[in-house]
Short mmCIF file of C-alpha atoms in Angstrom, two decimals:
data_model
loop_
_atom_site.label_atom_id
_atom_site.label_comp_id
_atom_site.label_asym_id
_atom_site.label_seq_id
_atom_site.Cartn_x
_atom_site.Cartn_y
_atom_site.Cartn_z
CA ILE A 1 -0.08 -0.29 -0.51
CA VAL A 2 1.18 2.96 -0.98
CA GLN A 3 0.73 6.37 1.15
CA THR A 4 1.20 10.23 1.35
CA GLY A 5 1.11 12.92 2.81
CA ALA A 6 -0.68 12.76 6.64
CA ASP A 7 -2.28 8.95 5.76
CA THR A 8 2.03 8.24 5.94
CA ARG A 9 3.61 7.51 9.73
CA VAL A 10 5.46 10.68 10.13
CA GLY A 11 2.34 12.34 8.30
CA GLN A 12 0.78 11.39 11.46
CA LEU A 13 2.96 12.30 13.88
CA MET A 14 3.30 15.84 12.72
CA GLN A 15 -0.66 15.97 12.54
CA LEU A 16 -0.57 14.89 16.34
CA VAL A 17 1.97 18.38 16.92
CA GLU A 18 -0.05 20.54 15.30
CA ASP A 19 -2.77 19.13 18.01
CA HIS A 20 -0.16 19.52 20.57
CA ALA A 21 0.48 22.90 20.14
CA ARG A 22 -3.23 24.43 19.15
CA ARG A 23 -3.44 22.61 23.04
CA ARG A 24 -1.24 24.87 25.23
CA ALA A 25 -2.40 27.42 26.48
CA PRO A 26 -0.86 30.63 26.83
CA LEU A 27 1.10 33.03 29.65
CA VAL A 28 -0.70 34.44 32.37
CA ARG A 29 1.92 36.97 33.11
CA LEU A 30 1.88 37.72 36.60
CA ALA A 31 2.19 41.52 35.44
CA ASP A 32 -1.20 41.03 33.39
CA ARG A 33 -2.79 39.99 36.07
CA LEU A 34 -1.64 42.67 38.25
CA SER A 35 -2.24 45.18 35.48
CA GLY A 36 -5.43 45.19 36.22
CA TRP A 37 -5.59 45.37 39.93
CA PHE A 38 -3.41 48.41 39.34
CA VAL A 39 -5.74 50.79 37.46
CA ALA A 40 -8.82 49.57 39.66
CA ILE A 41 -6.12 51.23 43.50
CA VAL A 42 -5.39 54.12 41.83
CA LEU A 43 -8.47 54.96 40.47
CA VAL A 44 -9.64 54.33 44.39
CA LEU A 45 -7.00 56.68 45.22
CA ALA A 46 -8.16 59.51 43.20
CA GLY A 47 -11.17 59.45 44.17
CA ILE A 48 -10.44 59.11 47.82
CA ASN A 49 -7.62 61.92 47.47
CA ALA A 50 -9.96 63.85 45.59
CA TRP A 51 -12.39 64.21 48.47
CA TRP A 52 -10.58 64.00 51.49
CA TRP A 53 -8.62 67.72 50.14
CA ALA A 54 -11.64 68.64 49.18
CA MET A 55 -13.18 68.78 52.87
CA SER A 56 -9.63 69.70 53.63
CA ASP A 57 -8.53 72.33 51.02
CA PRO A 58 -10.34 72.41 48.13
CA GLY A 59 -7.95 74.71 46.64
CA MET A 60 -5.51 72.05 45.82
CA ALA A 61 -7.63 69.14 45.29
CA LEU A 62 -7.61 68.81 41.38
CA GLU A 63 -3.45 69.91 41.75
CA HIS A 64 -2.86 66.75 43.99
CA THR A 65 -5.60 64.12 42.38
CA VAL A 66 -3.67 65.17 39.26
CA ALA A 67 -0.50 65.37 40.77
CA LEU A 68 -1.39 61.60 41.75
CA LEU A 69 -2.79 60.48 38.66
CA ILE A 70 0.70 61.49 36.41
CA VAL A 71 2.66 60.06 38.72
CA ALA A 72 1.02 56.84 39.22
CA CYS A 73 2.89 54.86 35.60
CA PRO A 74 1.28 51.45 34.52
CA CYS A 75 3.93 51.50 31.45
CA ALA A 76 6.80 50.46 34.10
CA LEU A 77 4.08 47.57 35.58
CA ALA A 78 3.86 46.40 31.58
CA LEU A 79 7.11 46.89 30.47
CA ALA A 80 8.94 44.53 33.62
CA THR A 81 8.20 41.01 31.80
CA PRO A 82 7.87 41.76 27.99
CA LEU A 83 11.38 43.23 28.44
CA ALA A 84 13.52 40.76 30.08
CA VAL A 85 11.69 38.17 28.55
CA ALA A 86 13.49 40.06 25.35
CA ALA A 87 16.53 40.95 26.70
CA ALA A 88 17.09 36.78 28.12
CA ILE A 89 16.23 35.70 24.65
CA GLY A 90 18.56 37.74 23.14
CA GLN A 91 21.30 36.99 25.41
CA ALA A 92 20.15 33.60 24.44
CA ALA A 93 20.29 33.24 20.97
CA THR A 94 23.59 35.00 20.90
CA ARG A 95 24.79 31.88 23.21
CA GLY A 96 23.88 29.12 21.17
CA ILE A 97 20.29 28.76 22.67
CA LEU A 98 17.14 30.36 20.49
CA VAL A 99 13.96 29.81 22.79
CA LYS A 100 10.03 30.28 20.67
CA GLY A 101 9.19 32.42 24.27
CA GLY A 102 8.70 33.40 27.43
CA GLU A 103 6.26 30.86 28.43
CA VAL A 104 8.87 28.94 27.96
CA LEU A 105 11.40 30.37 30.10
CA GLU A 106 9.22 30.47 32.98
CA GLN A 107 8.34 26.91 32.52
CA LEU A 108 11.92 25.19 33.07
CA ALA A 109 12.84 28.56 36.12
CA GLN A 110 10.93 25.79 38.16
CA PRO A 111 11.79 21.90 38.40
CA GLY A 112 9.90 19.17 37.83
CA LEU A 113 10.16 16.23 35.40
CA LEU A 114 13.21 16.30 32.92
CA LEU A 115 13.20 13.07 30.72
CA LEU A 116 15.69 12.65 28.14
CA ASP A 117 16.55 10.69 24.62
CA LYS A 118 18.96 8.38 24.65
CA THR A 119 20.80 8.19 20.85
CA GLY A 120 21.93 11.67 19.99
CA THR A 121 20.79 13.34 23.26
CA LEU A 122 22.38 11.90 26.01
CA THR A 123 25.05 10.14 23.75
CA GLU A 124 27.45 11.51 20.26
CA GLY A 125 24.99 10.28 18.11
CA ARG A 126 27.86 9.35 15.55
CA MET A 127 26.47 4.69 15.95
CA GLU A 128 29.50 2.74 15.28
CA LEU A 129 28.84 -0.85 13.71
CA GLN A 130 30.74 -2.99 16.33
CA SER A 131 29.76 -6.23 15.67
CA TRP A 132 27.90 -9.10 13.00
CA GLN A 133 26.93 -12.11 13.32
CA GLY A 134 25.35 -13.62 9.94
CA SER A 135 26.68 -14.86 6.91
CA ASP A 136 27.91 -12.58 4.34
CA GLU A 137 24.68 -12.43 2.04
CA ALA A 138 22.67 -11.48 5.36
CA ARG A 139 24.59 -8.57 5.56
CA ALA A 140 24.79 -7.43 1.43
CA ALA A 141 21.36 -7.49 1.54
CA ALA A 142 21.15 -5.00 5.06
CA VAL A 143 23.39 -2.88 3.44
CA ALA A 144 21.59 -2.14 0.27
CA LEU A 145 17.91 -1.80 2.86
CA GLU A 146 19.54 0.47 5.34
CA SER A 147 20.83 3.01 1.69
CA ARG A 148 18.22 4.03 1.69
CA SER A 149 17.40 5.63 4.97
CA SER A 150 18.56 8.73 6.66
CA HIS A 151 18.91 7.12 10.01
CA VAL A 152 21.16 7.17 12.48
CA LEU A 153 21.57 3.38 12.29
CA ALA A 154 21.39 3.01 9.19
CA ARG A 155 24.32 5.47 8.02
CA ALA A 156 26.44 3.71 10.86
CA PHE A 157 25.35 -0.19 8.66
CA VAL A 158 26.20 1.25 5.24
CA ALA A 159 29.29 2.99 6.56
CA GLY A 160 30.62 -0.52 8.69
CA SER A 161 30.45 -2.42 5.78
CA ALA A 162 31.21 -0.72 3.01
CA GLU A 163 33.08 -3.59 1.65
CA GLY A 164 31.36 -5.79 -1.70
CA PRO A 165 29.10 -4.87 -4.75
CA MET A 166 26.02 -2.45 -3.05
CA LEU A 167 23.54 -4.04 -4.38
CA SER A 168 19.94 -3.10 -5.42
CA ALA A 169 16.90 -2.75 -3.27
CA GLU A 170 13.20 -2.14 -3.92
CA ASP A 171 10.13 -2.41 -2.41
CA VAL A 172 11.49 -0.48 0.74
CA HIS A 173 8.88 0.56 2.98
CA GLU A 174 9.85 1.86 6.12
CA THR A 175 8.22 2.64 9.45
CA VAL A 176 9.35 5.40 12.31
CA GLY A 177 11.29 3.31 15.14
CA GLY A 178 10.87 0.38 14.52
CA GLY A 179 12.97 -0.62 10.18
CA LEU A 180 13.02 -0.97 6.92
CA SER A 181 11.19 -3.97 4.87
CA GLY A 182 11.30 -4.41 1.00
CA ARG A 183 13.21 -7.05 -2.06
CA VAL A 184 17.05 -7.39 -2.43
CA ALA A 185 17.73 -9.97 -5.48
CA GLY A 186 14.53 -12.14 -4.96
CA ARG A 187 14.43 -12.16 -1.63
CA ALA A 188 11.79 -10.38 1.30
CA VAL A 189 14.16 -8.48 3.73
CA LEU A 190 12.89 -7.16 6.77
CA VAL A 191 16.08 -5.18 9.14
CA GLY A 192 15.54 -2.96 12.00
CA SER A 193 14.63 -4.13 15.72
CA PRO A 194 13.89 -7.35 17.51
CA SER A 195 9.98 -6.04 18.50
CA PHE A 196 9.88 -4.88 14.67
CA LEU A 197 11.35 -8.44 13.34
CA ALA A 198 9.04 -10.61 15.59
CA GLU A 199 5.84 -7.88 14.49
CA HIS A 200 6.88 -9.50 11.38
CA GLY A 201 6.45 -13.02 12.74
CA VAL A 202 9.72 -13.47 12.92
CA ARG A 203 10.70 -15.67 15.76
CA LEU A 204 13.38 -15.24 17.99
CA ASP A 205 12.15 -15.91 21.44
CA GLU A 206 12.76 -20.02 21.67
CA VAL A 207 15.50 -19.66 23.83
CA GLY A 208 18.52 -22.40 23.15
CA THR A 209 18.67 -20.96 18.75
CA GLU A 210 20.89 -19.40 17.32
CA ALA A 211 18.79 -15.71 17.63
CA ALA A 212 18.43 -15.89 20.69
CA GLN A 213 22.19 -16.72 21.97
CA GLY A 214 23.22 -13.84 19.44
CA LEU A 215 20.21 -11.38 20.78
CA GLU A 216 21.61 -12.31 24.28
CA GLN A 217 25.14 -11.88 23.18
CA VAL A 218 24.68 -8.63 21.77
CA LEU A 219 22.96 -6.84 24.64
CA ALA A 220 25.21 -8.68 27.58
CA ALA A 221 28.19 -5.98 25.14
CA GLY A 222 25.76 -3.35 25.95
CA ARG A 223 25.52 -2.87 22.12
CA THR A 224 21.84 -1.42 20.21
CA PRO A 225 21.08 -4.75 18.37
CA VAL A 226 19.24 -4.60 14.69
CA GLY A 227 18.30 -7.61 13.64
CA VAL A 228 17.71 -8.98 10.03
CA ALA A 229 15.75 -11.37 8.44
CA LEU A 230 14.94 -13.54 4.86
CA ASP A 231 12.22 -14.83 3.73
CA GLY A 232 11.00 -14.33 7.35
CA SER A 233 14.09 -16.41 8.86
CA TRP A 234 16.33 -14.66 11.24
CA ALA A 235 19.75 -14.28 9.13
CA GLY A 236 22.11 -11.71 11.16
CA TRP A 237 22.10 -9.55 14.70
CA ALA A 238 24.64 -6.20 14.05
CA GLY A 239 25.76 -4.84 17.10
CA PHE A 240 25.86 -0.77 17.58
CA GLY A 241 28.05 1.30 20.30
CA ASP A 242 27.09 5.24 20.30
CA PRO A 243 29.83 7.00 22.89
CA LEU A 244 28.20 8.81 26.17
CA ARG A 245 28.91 12.70 25.37
CA ALA A 246 31.09 13.61 27.54
CA ASP A 247 28.78 16.10 29.26
CA ALA A 248 25.65 13.84 30.58
CA ARG A 249 26.97 12.83 34.08
CA ALA A 250 28.05 16.82 34.88
CA SER A 251 25.33 18.05 32.88
CA LEU A 252 22.64 15.05 34.93
CA ASP A 253 24.09 16.42 37.78
CA ALA A 254 23.67 20.22 37.99
CA LEU A 255 20.23 19.35 36.83
CA ARG A 256 18.96 16.77 39.75
CA ALA A 257 20.89 19.52 42.50
CA ARG A 258 18.07 22.46 40.68
CA GLY A 259 15.60 19.71 41.48
CA TRP A 260 14.79 18.04 38.53
CA GLN A 261 13.50 14.17 38.03
CA ILE A 262 15.07 12.52 35.02
CA GLY A 263 14.34 9.86 33.22
CA VAL A 264 15.19 8.11 29.69
CA LEU A 265 12.80 7.55 27.56
CA SER A 266 14.07 5.75 24.23
CA GLY A 267 13.46 3.51 20.74
CA ASP A 268 16.45 0.83 22.42
CA HIS A 269 16.81 -2.21 24.10
CA PRO A 270 15.08 -2.13 27.14
CA ARG A 271 18.46 -3.57 28.24
CA VAL A 272 21.02 -1.23 26.00
CA VAL A 273 18.84 1.97 27.86
CA ALA A 274 19.01 0.16 31.40
CA ALA A 275 22.61 0.56 31.36
CA LEU A 276 22.59 4.30 30.87
CA ALA A 277 21.97 3.75 34.80
CA ASP A 278 25.33 3.61 36.47
CA PRO A 279 27.10 6.69 34.34
CA LEU A 280 24.68 8.67 34.40
CA GLY A 281 23.23 7.83 37.84
CA LEU A 282 19.89 7.27 37.50
CA ASP A 283 17.35 4.95 38.68
CA PRO A 284 17.29 2.47 36.40
CA ALA A 285 13.33 2.05 36.76
CA VAL A 286 13.45 5.50 34.82
CA CYS A 287 15.78 4.27 32.40
CA ARG A 288 12.88 3.18 29.54
CA GLY A 289 13.53 1.80 26.11
CA GLY A 290 11.84 -0.46 23.45
CA MET A 291 9.42 2.64 23.61
CA SER A 292 7.17 3.33 19.65
CA PRO A 293 6.62 7.46 19.10
CA GLU A 294 3.10 6.40 20.50
CA ASP A 295 4.69 5.24 23.42
CA LYS A 296 6.79 7.70 24.04
CA LEU A 297 3.62 10.62 23.29
CA GLN A 298 1.15 8.67 26.20
CA TYR A 299 4.02 8.25 28.80
CA VAL A 300 4.51 11.94 28.04
CA GLU A 301 0.76 12.95 27.98
CA ALA A 302 0.10 10.68 31.45
CA ALA A 303 3.24 12.56 33.40
CA ALA A 304 2.03 15.19 31.97
CA ARG A 305 -1.38 14.84 34.38
CA GLU A 306 0.49 14.99 37.21
CA GLN A 307 3.36 17.47 37.80
CA ARG A 308 5.61 20.05 34.53
CA VAL A 309 7.54 18.12 32.09
CA VAL A 310 10.26 18.47 29.55
CA MET A 311 11.38 16.60 26.96
CA VAL A 312 14.28 17.24 24.98
CA GLY A 313 15.00 15.49 22.15
CA ASP A 314 16.51 15.12 18.41
CA GLY A 315 14.46 13.23 15.63
CA VAL A 316 11.29 12.59 14.26
CA ASN A 317 10.46 9.76 16.81
CA ASP A 318 10.52 12.84 18.83
CA ALA A 319 8.09 15.35 18.11
CA ALA A 320 4.44 14.21 18.97
CA ALA A 321 6.23 13.76 22.35
CA LEU A 322 7.97 17.24 22.44
CA ALA A 323 4.25 18.79 21.83
CA ALA A 324 2.67 17.36 24.04
CA ALA A 325 5.13 18.28 26.88
CA ARG A 326 5.53 21.01 28.51
CA VAL A 327 8.24 22.32 27.21
CA GLY A 328 9.98 19.98 24.04
CA ILE A 329 13.46 20.89 23.84
CA ALA A 330 15.23 20.26 20.41
CA VAL A 331 19.15 19.54 20.91
CA HIS A 332 22.22 20.35 17.48
CA GLY A 333 21.88 18.38 14.67
CA GLY A 334 17.73 17.17 15.74
CA ALA A 335 14.99 16.57 12.62
CA GLU A 336 13.16 19.12 11.05
CA ALA A 337 10.55 17.20 12.81
CA SER A 338 11.98 17.62 16.36
CA LEU A 339 12.84 21.50 15.51
CA ALA A 340 9.54 22.22 14.56
CA ALA A 341 7.74 20.45 17.60
CA ALA A 342 10.62 22.38 19.86
CA ASP A 343 9.72 25.33 22.21
CA ALA A 344 14.06 25.78 22.37
CA TYR A 345 16.60 24.61 20.30
CA LEU A 346 20.16 23.26 21.42
CA THR A 347 22.65 24.55 17.98
CA GLU A 348 25.83 23.32 19.53
CA PRO A 349 26.14 20.04 20.77
CA GLY A 350 26.15 18.33 23.86
CA LEU A 351 23.94 19.38 27.26
CA ALA A 352 26.05 22.19 28.87
CA GLY A 353 23.05 24.17 26.32
CA LEU A 354 20.54 22.43 28.81
CA THR A 355 21.93 23.43 32.08
CA ARG A 356 22.48 27.26 30.73
CA LEU A 357 19.14 26.63 29.51
CA PHE A 358 17.33 26.16 32.94
CA ALA A 359 20.31 28.17 34.75
CA GLY A 360 19.00 31.57 32.81
CA SER A 361 15.18 30.62 33.37
CA ARG A 362 15.61 30.73 36.85
CA ARG A 363 17.88 34.31 36.63
CA THR A 364 15.38 35.59 33.89
CA LEU A 365 12.79 35.11 36.56
CA GLY A 366 14.51 36.58 38.89
CA VAL A 367 15.12 39.63 36.64
CA ILE A 368 11.40 39.78 36.62
CA ARG A 369 11.03 39.65 40.37
CA ARG A 370 13.52 42.79 39.96
CA ASN A 371 11.51 44.70 37.62
CA LEU A 372 7.92 44.14 39.16
CA LEU A 373 9.13 45.71 42.69
CA LEU A 374 10.60 48.72 41.31
CA SER A 375 7.84 49.69 39.89
CA LEU A 376 5.40 48.45 42.65
CA GLY A 377 8.05 50.25 44.88
CA TYR A 378 8.25 53.60 42.69
CA ASN A 379 4.24 53.48 42.66
CA THR A 380 4.10 53.30 46.38
CA VAL A 381 6.44 56.17 46.80
CA GLY A 382 5.47 58.36 44.40
CA VAL A 383 2.06 58.01 45.21
CA SER A 384 2.34 58.64 48.77
CA LEU A 385 3.83 61.73 48.15
CA ALA A 386 1.10 62.77 46.34
CA MET A 387 -1.15 62.22 47.94
CA ALA A 388 0.42 63.90 51.02
CA GLY A 389 0.01 67.00 48.77
CA LEU A 390 4.34 66.95 48.69
CA LEU A 391 4.06 66.52 45.14
CA HIS A 392 3.24 69.55 42.60
CA PRO A 393 1.40 67.74 38.66
CA VAL A 394 5.39 69.05 37.15
CA ALA A 395 7.61 67.06 39.40
CA ALA A 396 5.56 63.81 39.17
CA ALA A 397 6.38 64.16 35.00
CA ILE A 398 9.09 64.28 35.36
CA LEU A 399 9.02 61.54 37.04
CA MET A 400 6.82 59.34 35.88
CA PRO A 401 9.33 58.05 33.10
CA LEU A 402 12.22 57.25 35.83
CA SER A 403 10.17 54.95 37.01
CA SER A 404 10.15 53.19 33.15
CA LEU A 405 14.10 53.43 32.47
CA THR A 406 14.75 52.21 35.59
CA VAL A 407 13.00 49.13 34.30
CA VAL A 408 14.74 49.36 30.98
CA SER A 409 17.67 49.12 32.90
CA SER A 410 17.17 46.25 34.71
CA SER A 411 16.52 44.06 32.13
CA TYR A 412 18.99 45.28 29.98
CA ARG A 413 21.30 45.75 32.05
CA ALA A 414 21.01 42.02 33.41
CA ARG A 415 23.30 38.82 32.65
CA PRO A 416 20.52 36.03 32.50
CA PHE A 417 22.82 33.99 29.87
CA PRO A 418 25.74 34.69 30.57
CA ASP A 419 29.62 33.76 28.77
CA ALA A 420 30.19 30.15 29.21
#
């Protein structure tokens, strides 16, 4: 069956991305909530002030009331959040961190559940073919199929099997997060994860068979297994290795110290993913493998009902989960689908940018709070002076812009994203 557009697996995943993007509630900033109250309070105080001075000194009532209305400045209050956010996003961009909006910074400022993809996120994404069990015929047929895919494992398979002539593959179909099927030299060929082969009727679970023993050897070595089947029968195992990023442990330790819970969601075999627990200092129970794109989406949706969830990934497999999370973060080298779904993008390889993003978000929230306090403090003092009759309207007109200038200076002199 030939499928195109929205009917393809990628098309369906992108539809999930769009659905979740539309469901997201807009950010309700603290400044917006305060502005309505601020205007109402100022009008009430102006009425009280006019009545008080009309009773005690009618000739000064209008002057003091006008001074109060002039000196009360909602501008600084309204500028407190957007200026701090704009300055922070600009600074983040110069540090290789692209953020789509202020809501992202607000969400990342408070700890929650951080879920990471494995390949390309926690690892270098430089998969290497480290072992092969099977015939040369099966290997050549697998290479013919893998040459038609852009997946990182497919590229590694082809790069590690450069010897010999390249066969031609026909009727190639790729299942996202699973594997490839097609025909090579008249034979039906499957290349993919153990679960992908099992779904297509290949028997792998019979104890003592060559297929089961070979899979155990690949997993015991901590390698990612990719199986090959010819005409419905197992024909070989390829074992792939991908080193962890050098900064992965330090970055995750820094995030845990800030109160974040950390888990791993991966399409790789559960035992390969569980092997990450020790070098990363994670609980094996939170390192979940064998997850399809739909599995990742369901896990994120379930977790998001109970707490703030941030998802970090780089592939088409992660796109729907990135969209479903409160904040989705795509890492360097990510697929276009993941970039479209993500709220932030790290342009530099490694996870150091992730820790800078979280730390910068907290600092940005601190700048917003400082701006709000400066604005409220100015208005409290200014309104008090006007009500006490100590402020002339001309002086109030001179003081009024100072509050806005103070907020502008506070926002652009802050360094929420300092040089590394």
